[in-house]
Amino acid sequence: MGFLVGIITYSVSPYLFSFLIQVNYLVLRGDYLSLITSIFVTNSFTDFLFNFFSMGVIYYLFGSKAGKLEYVVFLVSGLMGNILTLIFFPPYVASAGASGGIFGVLAYYILDDMLEFNRFDWNGLALLIIVFVLSDIIPGVNYVAHIGGIVGGVILAVGRKKLLGDTQGK
């Protein structure tokens, strides 16, 4: 859906599209809403395909065991990625897409499994590293948003474990 919105909006008005994506200069001038809207929109078919495939793999591996909490993980992780993008990239950098949130969901599930079974999972860590490296070799990919998403997912998994103990938080 975000890809369709991005393509249609960009085709009709690139100016309007610039207010849906995160343009650091605009955020620094008060367009804080784009820190959220940019998570849900893209005009890149490559971004759409990668994110679609990534979510399919995540659901294949983990299902949706976090339930509705997964939406919170996605949104907070995506926001964390966007805030780091704002901090570490110059003002005229533009960014959009769900991959920061998706990396957050992946990191959340991997760490949540480690905490649930009280063991370090080399396979999960290797998966996260491989996906990170493969996604970030594509030109124009916002690796800082991916790192922010991972940090957000880790913080939320640890926080859920500390707040709720061994319950799943559904």
Short mmCIF file of N, CA and C in Angstrom, two decimals:
data_model
loop_
_atom_site.label_atom_id
_atom_site.label_comp_id
_atom_site.label_asym_id
_atom_site.label_seq_id
_atom_site.Cartn_x
_atom_site.Cartn_y
_atom_site.Cartn_z
N MET A 1 0.82 -1.19 0.00
CA MET A 1 0.00 0.00 0.00
C MET A 1 0.87 1.26 0.00
N GLY A 2 1.92 1.26 0.82
CA GLY A 2 2.79 2.42 0.88
C GLY A 2 3.50 2.69 -0.43
N PHE A 3 3.79 1.62 -1.18
CA PHE A 3 4.41 1.78 -2.49
C PHE A 3 3.43 2.45 -3.45
N LEU A 4 2.17 2.01 -3.43
CA LEU A 4 1.16 2.62 -4.31
C LEU A 4 0.96 4.09 -3.97
N VAL A 5 0.87 4.40 -2.69
CA VAL A 5 0.72 5.80 -2.26
C VAL A 5 1.93 6.61 -2.71
N GLY A 6 3.12 6.04 -2.54
CA GLY A 6 4.34 6.74 -2.95
C GLY A 6 4.40 7.00 -4.44
N ILE A 7 4.10 5.99 -5.24
CA ILE A 7 4.15 6.14 -6.70
C ILE A 7 3.11 7.14 -7.17
N ILE A 8 1.88 7.01 -6.68
CA ILE A 8 0.81 7.91 -7.12
C ILE A 8 1.11 9.34 -6.68
N THR A 9 1.47 9.52 -5.42
CA THR A 9 1.76 10.87 -4.91
C THR A 9 2.92 11.49 -5.66
N TYR A 10 3.99 10.72 -5.88
CA TYR A 10 5.15 11.25 -6.59
C TYR A 10 4.79 11.61 -8.03
N SER A 11 3.97 10.79 -8.67
CA SER A 11 3.57 11.05 -10.06
C SER A 11 2.70 12.30 -10.17
N VAL A 12 1.81 12.48 -9.21
CA VAL A 12 0.90 13.63 -9.23
C VAL A 12 1.63 14.91 -8.80
N SER A 13 2.42 14.81 -7.72
CA SER A 13 3.07 16.01 -7.19
C SER A 13 4.32 15.64 -6.39
N PRO A 14 5.49 15.72 -7.00
CA PRO A 14 6.72 15.47 -6.24
C PRO A 14 6.84 16.39 -5.02
N TYR A 15 6.28 17.59 -5.12
CA TYR A 15 6.29 18.53 -4.00
C TYR A 15 5.51 17.95 -2.81
N LEU A 16 4.32 17.44 -3.05
CA LEU A 16 3.52 16.82 -2.00
C LEU A 16 4.23 15.58 -1.44
N PHE A 17 4.84 14.80 -2.33
CA PHE A 17 5.58 13.60 -1.91
C PHE A 17 6.69 13.98 -0.93
N SER A 18 7.32 15.14 -1.13
CA SER A 18 8.41 15.56 -0.24
C SER A 18 7.94 15.79 1.20
N PHE A 19 6.64 15.99 1.39
CA PHE A 19 6.12 16.14 2.75
C PHE A 19 5.70 14.81 3.37
N LEU A 20 5.65 13.74 2.58
CA LEU A 20 5.35 12.41 3.12
C LEU A 20 6.63 11.69 3.53
N ILE A 21 7.71 11.96 2.81
CA ILE A 21 8.99 11.33 3.14
C ILE A 21 9.73 12.20 4.15
N GLN A 22 10.80 11.68 4.69
CA GLN A 22 11.60 12.46 5.63
C GLN A 22 12.67 13.21 4.85
N VAL A 23 12.54 14.51 4.83
CA VAL A 23 13.60 15.39 4.32
C VAL A 23 14.13 16.10 5.56
N ASN A 24 15.35 15.81 5.92
CA ASN A 24 15.90 16.33 7.18
C ASN A 24 15.72 17.83 7.33
N TYR A 25 15.94 18.57 6.27
CA TYR A 25 15.78 20.03 6.31
C TYR A 25 14.37 20.41 6.74
N LEU A 26 13.37 19.74 6.19
CA LEU A 26 11.98 20.04 6.53
C LEU A 26 11.66 19.64 7.96
N VAL A 27 12.20 18.51 8.41
CA VAL A 27 11.97 18.08 9.80
C VAL A 27 12.57 19.11 10.75
N LEU A 28 13.76 19.58 10.44
CA LEU A 28 14.41 20.58 11.29
C LEU A 28 13.65 21.90 11.30
N ARG A 29 12.79 22.11 10.30
CA ARG A 29 11.95 23.31 10.23
C ARG A 29 10.54 23.06 10.77
N GLY A 30 10.30 21.89 11.39
CA GLY A 30 9.03 21.65 12.05
C GLY A 30 8.14 20.58 11.46
N ASP A 31 8.55 19.94 10.36
CA ASP A 31 7.73 18.90 9.75
C ASP A 31 7.96 17.56 10.45
N TYR A 32 7.59 17.51 11.72
CA TYR A 32 7.85 16.31 12.53
C TYR A 32 6.98 15.13 12.13
N LEU A 33 5.83 15.39 11.55
CA LEU A 33 4.93 14.32 11.13
C LEU A 33 5.60 13.39 10.10
N SER A 34 6.50 13.94 9.30
CA SER A 34 7.15 13.11 8.29
C SER A 34 8.07 12.06 8.90
N LEU A 35 8.44 12.22 10.17
CA LEU A 35 9.20 11.17 10.85
C LEU A 35 8.37 9.89 10.93
N ILE A 36 7.06 10.04 10.95
CA ILE A 36 6.14 8.88 10.98
C ILE A 36 5.69 8.51 9.57
N THR A 37 5.22 9.49 8.79
CA THR A 37 4.66 9.17 7.47
C THR A 37 5.69 8.51 6.56
N SER A 38 6.96 8.89 6.71
CA SER A 38 8.00 8.33 5.84
C SER A 38 8.19 6.83 6.05
N ILE A 39 7.77 6.33 7.19
CA ILE A 39 7.88 4.89 7.47
C ILE A 39 6.91 4.11 6.58
N PHE A 40 5.82 4.74 6.20
CA PHE A 40 4.74 4.04 5.51
C PHE A 40 4.68 4.30 4.01
N VAL A 41 5.65 5.01 3.46
CA VAL A 41 5.58 5.35 2.04
C VAL A 41 6.95 5.18 1.38
N THR A 42 6.91 4.76 0.13
CA THR A 42 8.13 4.68 -0.69
C THR A 42 7.70 4.77 -2.15
N ASN A 43 8.60 5.27 -2.99
CA ASN A 43 8.34 5.24 -4.43
C ASN A 43 9.36 4.35 -5.14
N SER A 44 10.07 3.55 -4.35
CA SER A 44 11.10 2.66 -4.88
C SER A 44 10.57 1.23 -4.96
N PHE A 45 10.54 0.69 -6.18
CA PHE A 45 10.09 -0.68 -6.35
C PHE A 45 11.05 -1.66 -5.67
N THR A 46 12.34 -1.36 -5.71
CA THR A 46 13.34 -2.21 -5.05
C THR A 46 13.08 -2.26 -3.55
N ASP A 47 12.82 -1.10 -2.96
CA ASP A 47 12.52 -1.02 -1.52
C ASP A 47 11.27 -1.83 -1.20
N PHE A 48 10.25 -1.66 -2.01
CA PHE A 48 9.01 -2.41 -1.82
C PHE A 48 9.26 -3.91 -1.87
N LEU A 49 9.98 -4.39 -2.89
CA LEU A 49 10.23 -5.83 -3.03
C LEU A 49 11.05 -6.38 -1.86
N PHE A 50 12.10 -5.66 -1.50
CA PHE A 50 12.94 -6.12 -0.39
C PHE A 50 12.14 -6.19 0.90
N ASN A 51 11.35 -5.16 1.19
CA ASN A 51 10.55 -5.14 2.41
C ASN A 51 9.48 -6.23 2.40
N PHE A 52 8.85 -6.43 1.27
CA PHE A 52 7.84 -7.47 1.14
C PHE A 52 8.44 -8.85 1.40
N PHE A 53 9.58 -9.11 0.78
CA PHE A 53 10.28 -10.39 0.97
C PHE A 53 10.73 -10.55 2.42
N SER A 54 11.27 -9.48 3.00
CA SER A 54 11.74 -9.53 4.39
C SER A 54 10.62 -9.86 5.37
N MET A 55 9.47 -9.23 5.20
CA MET A 55 8.36 -9.52 6.10
C MET A 55 7.88 -10.96 5.92
N GLY A 56 7.91 -11.46 4.70
CA GLY A 56 7.54 -12.86 4.47
C GLY A 56 8.47 -13.81 5.21
N VAL A 57 9.77 -13.54 5.16
CA VAL A 57 10.75 -14.37 5.87
C VAL A 57 10.53 -14.27 7.38
N ILE A 58 10.31 -13.07 7.88
CA ILE A 58 10.09 -12.89 9.32
C ILE A 58 8.86 -13.67 9.77
N TYR A 59 7.77 -13.59 9.02
CA TYR A 59 6.56 -14.32 9.41
C TYR A 59 6.75 -15.82 9.26
N TYR A 60 7.54 -16.25 8.29
CA TYR A 60 7.83 -17.67 8.15
C TYR A 60 8.60 -18.18 9.37
N LEU A 61 9.59 -17.40 9.81
CA LEU A 61 10.43 -17.83 10.94
C LEU A 61 9.76 -17.66 12.30
N PHE A 62 9.03 -16.58 12.48
CA PHE A 62 8.52 -16.24 13.82
C PHE A 62 7.00 -16.18 13.91
N GLY A 63 6.31 -16.26 12.82
CA GLY A 63 4.87 -16.05 12.86
C GLY A 63 4.61 -14.62 13.27
N SER A 64 3.62 -14.42 14.05
CA SER A 64 3.37 -13.10 14.62
C SER A 64 3.21 -13.28 16.12
N LYS A 65 4.21 -13.89 16.73
CA LYS A 65 4.09 -14.29 18.12
C LYS A 65 3.98 -13.11 19.09
N ALA A 66 4.36 -11.92 18.68
CA ALA A 66 4.24 -10.75 19.56
C ALA A 66 2.83 -10.17 19.51
N GLY A 67 2.01 -10.65 18.60
CA GLY A 67 0.65 -10.14 18.49
C GLY A 67 0.64 -8.66 18.12
N LYS A 68 -0.24 -7.91 18.76
CA LYS A 68 -0.37 -6.49 18.44
C LYS A 68 0.84 -5.67 18.88
N LEU A 69 1.64 -6.20 19.78
CA LEU A 69 2.86 -5.53 20.19
C LEU A 69 3.80 -5.34 19.00
N GLU A 70 3.68 -6.19 18.01
CA GLU A 70 4.52 -6.09 16.82
C GLU A 70 4.34 -4.73 16.13
N TYR A 71 3.12 -4.20 16.14
CA TYR A 71 2.89 -2.89 15.54
C TYR A 71 3.67 -1.81 16.28
N VAL A 72 3.70 -1.90 17.58
CA VAL A 72 4.45 -0.94 18.40
C VAL A 72 5.94 -1.07 18.09
N VAL A 73 6.43 -2.29 18.01
CA VAL A 73 7.85 -2.53 17.71
C VAL A 73 8.19 -1.93 16.35
N PHE A 74 7.35 -2.18 15.36
CA PHE A 74 7.57 -1.65 14.03
C PHE A 74 7.62 -0.12 14.04
N LEU A 75 6.64 0.49 14.65
CA LEU A 75 6.54 1.95 14.65
C LEU A 75 7.67 2.60 15.45
N VAL A 76 7.94 2.12 16.64
CA VAL A 76 9.00 2.69 17.47
C VAL A 76 10.37 2.49 16.81
N SER A 77 10.60 1.32 16.24
CA SER A 77 11.88 1.05 15.58
C SER A 77 12.05 1.92 14.34
N GLY A 78 11.00 2.06 13.57
CA GLY A 78 11.06 2.94 12.40
C GLY A 78 11.32 4.38 12.80
N LEU A 79 10.67 4.82 13.86
CA LEU A 79 10.89 6.18 14.37
C LEU A 79 12.32 6.35 14.87
N MET A 80 12.84 5.35 15.55
CA MET A 80 14.22 5.40 16.04
C MET A 80 15.18 5.52 14.85
N GLY A 81 14.94 4.76 13.80
CA GLY A 81 15.77 4.85 12.61
C GLY A 81 15.71 6.23 11.97
N ASN A 82 14.52 6.82 11.95
CA ASN A 82 14.37 8.15 11.36
C ASN A 82 15.03 9.22 12.21
N ILE A 83 14.97 9.09 13.51
CA ILE A 83 15.64 10.07 14.38
C ILE A 83 17.15 9.98 14.20
N LEU A 84 17.69 8.77 14.11
CA LEU A 84 19.13 8.64 13.87
C LEU A 84 19.51 9.19 12.50
N THR A 85 18.64 9.03 11.51
CA THR A 85 18.87 9.60 10.19
C THR A 85 18.94 11.12 10.29
N LEU A 86 18.05 11.70 11.05
CA LEU A 86 18.05 13.15 11.26
C LEU A 86 19.34 13.61 11.93
N ILE A 87 19.84 12.84 12.88
CA ILE A 87 21.04 13.22 13.62
C ILE A 87 22.30 13.05 12.78
N PHE A 88 22.41 11.94 12.05
CA PHE A 88 23.68 11.60 11.41
C PHE A 88 23.81 11.97 9.93
N PHE A 89 22.72 12.39 9.29
CA PHE A 89 22.81 12.76 7.88
C PHE A 89 22.61 14.26 7.70
N PRO A 90 23.14 14.83 6.63
CA PRO A 90 23.01 16.27 6.38
C PRO A 90 21.55 16.68 6.15
N PRO A 91 21.28 17.98 6.22
CA PRO A 91 19.90 18.48 6.13
C PRO A 91 19.16 18.14 4.84
N TYR A 92 19.85 18.05 3.72
CA TYR A 92 19.13 17.84 2.47
C TYR A 92 19.01 16.37 2.06
N VAL A 93 19.23 15.49 2.99
CA VAL A 93 19.03 14.06 2.75
C VAL A 93 17.55 13.73 2.87
N ALA A 94 17.05 12.94 1.94
CA ALA A 94 15.66 12.47 1.98
C ALA A 94 15.66 10.96 2.21
N SER A 95 14.69 10.50 2.97
CA SER A 95 14.62 9.08 3.30
C SER A 95 13.16 8.66 3.43
N ALA A 96 12.89 7.44 3.01
CA ALA A 96 11.54 6.89 3.13
C ALA A 96 11.62 5.38 3.13
N GLY A 97 10.60 4.75 3.67
CA GLY A 97 10.51 3.30 3.63
C GLY A 97 10.38 2.68 5.01
N ALA A 98 9.97 1.43 4.99
CA ALA A 98 9.64 0.70 6.21
C ALA A 98 10.79 -0.13 6.76
N SER A 99 11.94 -0.11 6.12
CA SER A 99 12.99 -1.06 6.48
C SER A 99 13.55 -0.85 7.89
N GLY A 100 13.58 0.37 8.40
CA GLY A 100 14.01 0.56 9.79
C GLY A 100 13.08 -0.18 10.75
N GLY A 101 11.78 -0.05 10.52
CA GLY A 101 10.81 -0.77 11.35
C GLY A 101 10.90 -2.27 11.18
N ILE A 102 11.15 -2.71 9.95
CA ILE A 102 11.27 -4.14 9.69
C ILE A 102 12.51 -4.71 10.37
N PHE A 103 13.62 -3.98 10.31
CA PHE A 103 14.81 -4.43 11.03
C PHE A 103 14.54 -4.48 12.53
N GLY A 104 13.75 -3.55 13.03
CA GLY A 104 13.38 -3.57 14.44
C GLY A 104 12.59 -4.80 14.81
N VAL A 105 11.64 -5.18 13.96
CA VAL A 105 10.83 -6.38 14.22
C VAL A 105 11.71 -7.62 14.19
N LEU A 106 12.62 -7.70 13.22
CA LEU A 106 13.52 -8.86 13.14
C LEU A 106 14.41 -8.93 14.38
N ALA A 107 15.02 -7.81 14.74
CA ALA A 107 15.89 -7.78 15.93
C ALA A 107 15.09 -8.12 17.19
N TYR A 108 13.88 -7.60 17.28
CA TYR A 108 13.02 -7.88 18.43
C TYR A 108 12.78 -9.39 18.57
N TYR A 109 12.38 -10.04 17.48
CA TYR A 109 12.09 -11.47 17.55
C TYR A 109 13.32 -12.30 17.86
N ILE A 110 14.45 -11.94 17.25
CA ILE A 110 15.67 -12.70 17.51
C ILE A 110 16.07 -12.57 18.97
N LEU A 111 16.08 -11.34 19.50
CA LEU A 111 16.46 -11.16 20.89
C LEU A 111 15.40 -11.72 21.84
N ASP A 112 14.14 -11.60 21.48
CA ASP A 112 13.07 -12.14 22.30
C ASP A 112 13.23 -13.66 22.47
N ASP A 113 13.58 -14.34 21.37
CA ASP A 113 13.84 -15.79 21.46
C ASP A 113 15.04 -16.08 22.37
N MET A 114 16.08 -15.28 22.24
CA MET A 114 17.25 -15.48 23.10
C MET A 114 16.88 -15.32 24.57
N LEU A 115 16.09 -14.30 24.86
CA LEU A 115 15.69 -14.06 26.24
C LEU A 115 14.73 -15.12 26.74
N GLU A 116 13.83 -15.56 25.87
CA GLU A 116 12.85 -16.58 26.26
C GLU A 116 13.53 -17.91 26.59
N PHE A 117 14.50 -18.29 25.78
CA PHE A 117 15.17 -19.58 25.98
C PHE A 117 16.47 -19.46 26.77
N ASN A 118 16.78 -18.23 27.19
CA ASN A 118 17.95 -17.96 28.02
C ASN A 118 19.25 -18.52 27.42
N ARG A 119 19.43 -18.23 26.11
CA ARG A 119 20.63 -18.69 25.43
C ARG A 119 20.97 -17.73 24.29
N PHE A 120 22.24 -17.66 23.98
CA PHE A 120 22.68 -16.83 22.85
C PHE A 120 22.46 -17.61 21.56
N ASP A 121 21.87 -16.99 20.57
CA ASP A 121 21.54 -17.65 19.31
C ASP A 121 22.44 -17.12 18.20
N TRP A 122 23.51 -17.87 17.89
CA TRP A 122 24.42 -17.47 16.83
C TRP A 122 23.72 -17.43 15.48
N ASN A 123 22.79 -18.34 15.26
CA ASN A 123 22.07 -18.37 13.98
C ASN A 123 21.23 -17.11 13.79
N GLY A 124 20.54 -16.70 14.83
CA GLY A 124 19.74 -15.49 14.76
C GLY A 124 20.61 -14.26 14.52
N LEU A 125 21.73 -14.17 15.23
CA LEU A 125 22.65 -13.05 15.04
C LEU A 125 23.22 -13.07 13.63
N ALA A 126 23.59 -14.25 13.13
CA ALA A 126 24.11 -14.36 11.76
C ALA A 126 23.06 -13.92 10.75
N LEU A 127 21.81 -14.32 10.95
CA LEU A 127 20.73 -13.91 10.06
C LEU A 127 20.62 -12.39 10.03
N LEU A 128 20.62 -11.77 11.19
CA LEU A 128 20.50 -10.31 11.28
C LEU A 128 21.67 -9.63 10.56
N ILE A 129 22.87 -10.12 10.78
CA ILE A 129 24.06 -9.53 10.14
C ILE A 129 24.02 -9.72 8.63
N ILE A 130 23.66 -10.90 8.18
CA ILE A 130 23.60 -11.18 6.73
C ILE A 130 22.57 -10.29 6.05
N VAL A 131 21.38 -10.20 6.65
CA VAL A 131 20.33 -9.36 6.06
C VAL A 131 20.77 -7.89 6.05
N PHE A 132 21.41 -7.45 7.14
CA PHE A 132 21.89 -6.07 7.22
C PHE A 132 22.91 -5.80 6.11
N VAL A 133 23.90 -6.66 5.98
CA VAL A 133 24.96 -6.45 4.98
C VAL A 133 24.38 -6.51 3.56
N LEU A 134 23.55 -7.51 3.29
CA LEU A 134 22.98 -7.63 1.94
C LEU A 134 22.09 -6.45 1.58
N SER A 135 21.33 -5.96 2.53
CA SER A 135 20.45 -4.83 2.22
C SER A 135 21.23 -3.54 2.06
N ASP A 136 22.34 -3.43 2.74
CA ASP A 136 23.07 -2.16 2.72
C ASP A 136 24.11 -2.06 1.61
N ILE A 137 24.25 -3.11 0.79
CA ILE A 137 25.13 -2.98 -0.36
C ILE A 137 24.39 -2.38 -1.55
N ILE A 138 23.09 -2.26 -1.45
CA ILE A 138 22.28 -1.63 -2.49
C ILE A 138 22.50 -0.12 -2.39
N PRO A 139 22.84 0.53 -3.50
CA PRO A 139 23.08 1.99 -3.46
C PRO A 139 21.84 2.76 -2.97
N GLY A 140 22.07 3.78 -2.17
CA GLY A 140 20.99 4.65 -1.71
C GLY A 140 20.22 4.13 -0.52
N VAL A 141 20.62 3.01 0.05
CA VAL A 141 19.92 2.45 1.20
C VAL A 141 20.37 3.19 2.47
N ASN A 142 19.43 3.49 3.32
CA ASN A 142 19.71 4.22 4.56
C ASN A 142 20.11 3.24 5.66
N TYR A 143 21.39 2.93 5.72
CA TYR A 143 21.89 1.99 6.72
C TYR A 143 21.73 2.52 8.14
N VAL A 144 21.71 3.83 8.32
CA VAL A 144 21.52 4.40 9.65
C VAL A 144 20.11 4.10 10.17
N ALA A 145 19.12 4.15 9.29
CA ALA A 145 17.75 3.79 9.69
C ALA A 145 17.69 2.32 10.07
N HIS A 146 18.44 1.48 9.38
CA HIS A 146 18.48 0.06 9.71
C HIS A 146 19.09 -0.15 11.09
N ILE A 147 20.18 0.55 11.36
CA ILE A 147 20.81 0.44 12.68
C ILE A 147 19.86 0.95 13.76
N GLY A 148 19.20 2.06 13.50
CA GLY A 148 18.23 2.59 14.46
C GLY A 148 17.09 1.62 14.70
N GLY A 149 16.62 0.96 13.64
CA GLY A 149 15.57 -0.04 13.79
C GLY A 149 16.03 -1.21 14.64
N ILE A 150 17.25 -1.67 14.41
CA ILE A 150 17.79 -2.77 15.20
C ILE A 150 17.89 -2.36 16.67
N VAL A 151 18.40 -1.16 16.92
CA VAL A 151 18.51 -0.67 18.30
C VAL A 151 17.12 -0.59 18.94
N GLY A 152 16.15 -0.08 18.19
CA GLY A 152 14.78 -0.01 18.72
C GLY A 152 14.22 -1.38 19.06
N GLY A 153 14.42 -2.35 18.18
CA GLY A 153 13.94 -3.71 18.44
C GLY A 153 14.59 -4.34 19.65
N VAL A 154 15.89 -4.12 19.81
CA VAL A 154 16.62 -4.66 20.97
C VAL A 154 16.11 -4.02 22.26
N ILE A 155 15.97 -2.70 22.25
CA ILE A 155 15.49 -2.00 23.46
C ILE A 155 14.10 -2.49 23.84
N LEU A 156 13.22 -2.65 22.86
CA LEU A 156 11.86 -3.10 23.16
C LEU A 156 11.81 -4.55 23.65
N ALA A 157 12.65 -5.41 23.09
CA ALA A 157 12.68 -6.81 23.55
C ALA A 157 13.18 -6.89 24.99
N VAL A 158 14.24 -6.16 25.29
CA VAL A 158 14.77 -6.15 26.66
C VAL A 158 13.76 -5.51 27.60
N GLY A 159 13.16 -4.41 27.18
CA GLY A 159 12.17 -3.73 28.01
C GLY A 159 10.95 -4.59 28.29
N ARG A 160 10.47 -5.31 27.27
CA ARG A 160 9.32 -6.19 27.48
C ARG A 160 9.68 -7.29 28.46
N LYS A 161 10.87 -7.83 28.34
CA LYS A 161 11.30 -8.91 29.24
C LYS A 161 11.37 -8.39 30.67
N LYS A 162 11.90 -7.19 30.86
CA LYS A 162 12.03 -6.63 32.21
C LYS A 162 10.67 -6.25 32.79
N LEU A 163 9.78 -5.72 31.95
CA LEU A 163 8.48 -5.28 32.44
C LEU A 163 7.50 -6.43 32.67
N LEU A 164 7.52 -7.39 31.74
CA LEU A 164 6.49 -8.43 31.77
C LEU A 164 7.02 -9.79 32.20
N GLY A 165 8.31 -9.90 32.40
CA GLY A 165 8.86 -11.19 32.78
C GLY A 165 8.76 -12.17 31.65
N ASP A 166 8.27 -13.36 31.91
CA ASP A 166 8.23 -14.42 30.91
C ASP A 166 6.97 -14.46 30.08
N THR A 167 6.02 -13.57 30.28
CA THR A 167 4.81 -13.57 29.47
C THR A 167 5.14 -13.03 28.09
N GLN A 168 4.32 -13.32 27.12
CA GLN A 168 4.58 -12.92 25.76
C GLN A 168 4.18 -11.47 25.46
N GLY A 169 3.41 -10.82 26.29
CA GLY A 169 3.04 -9.44 26.09
C GLY A 169 2.01 -9.24 25.01
N LYS A 170 1.18 -10.24 24.77
CA LYS A 170 0.16 -10.13 23.71
C LYS A 170 -1.02 -9.34 24.18
#
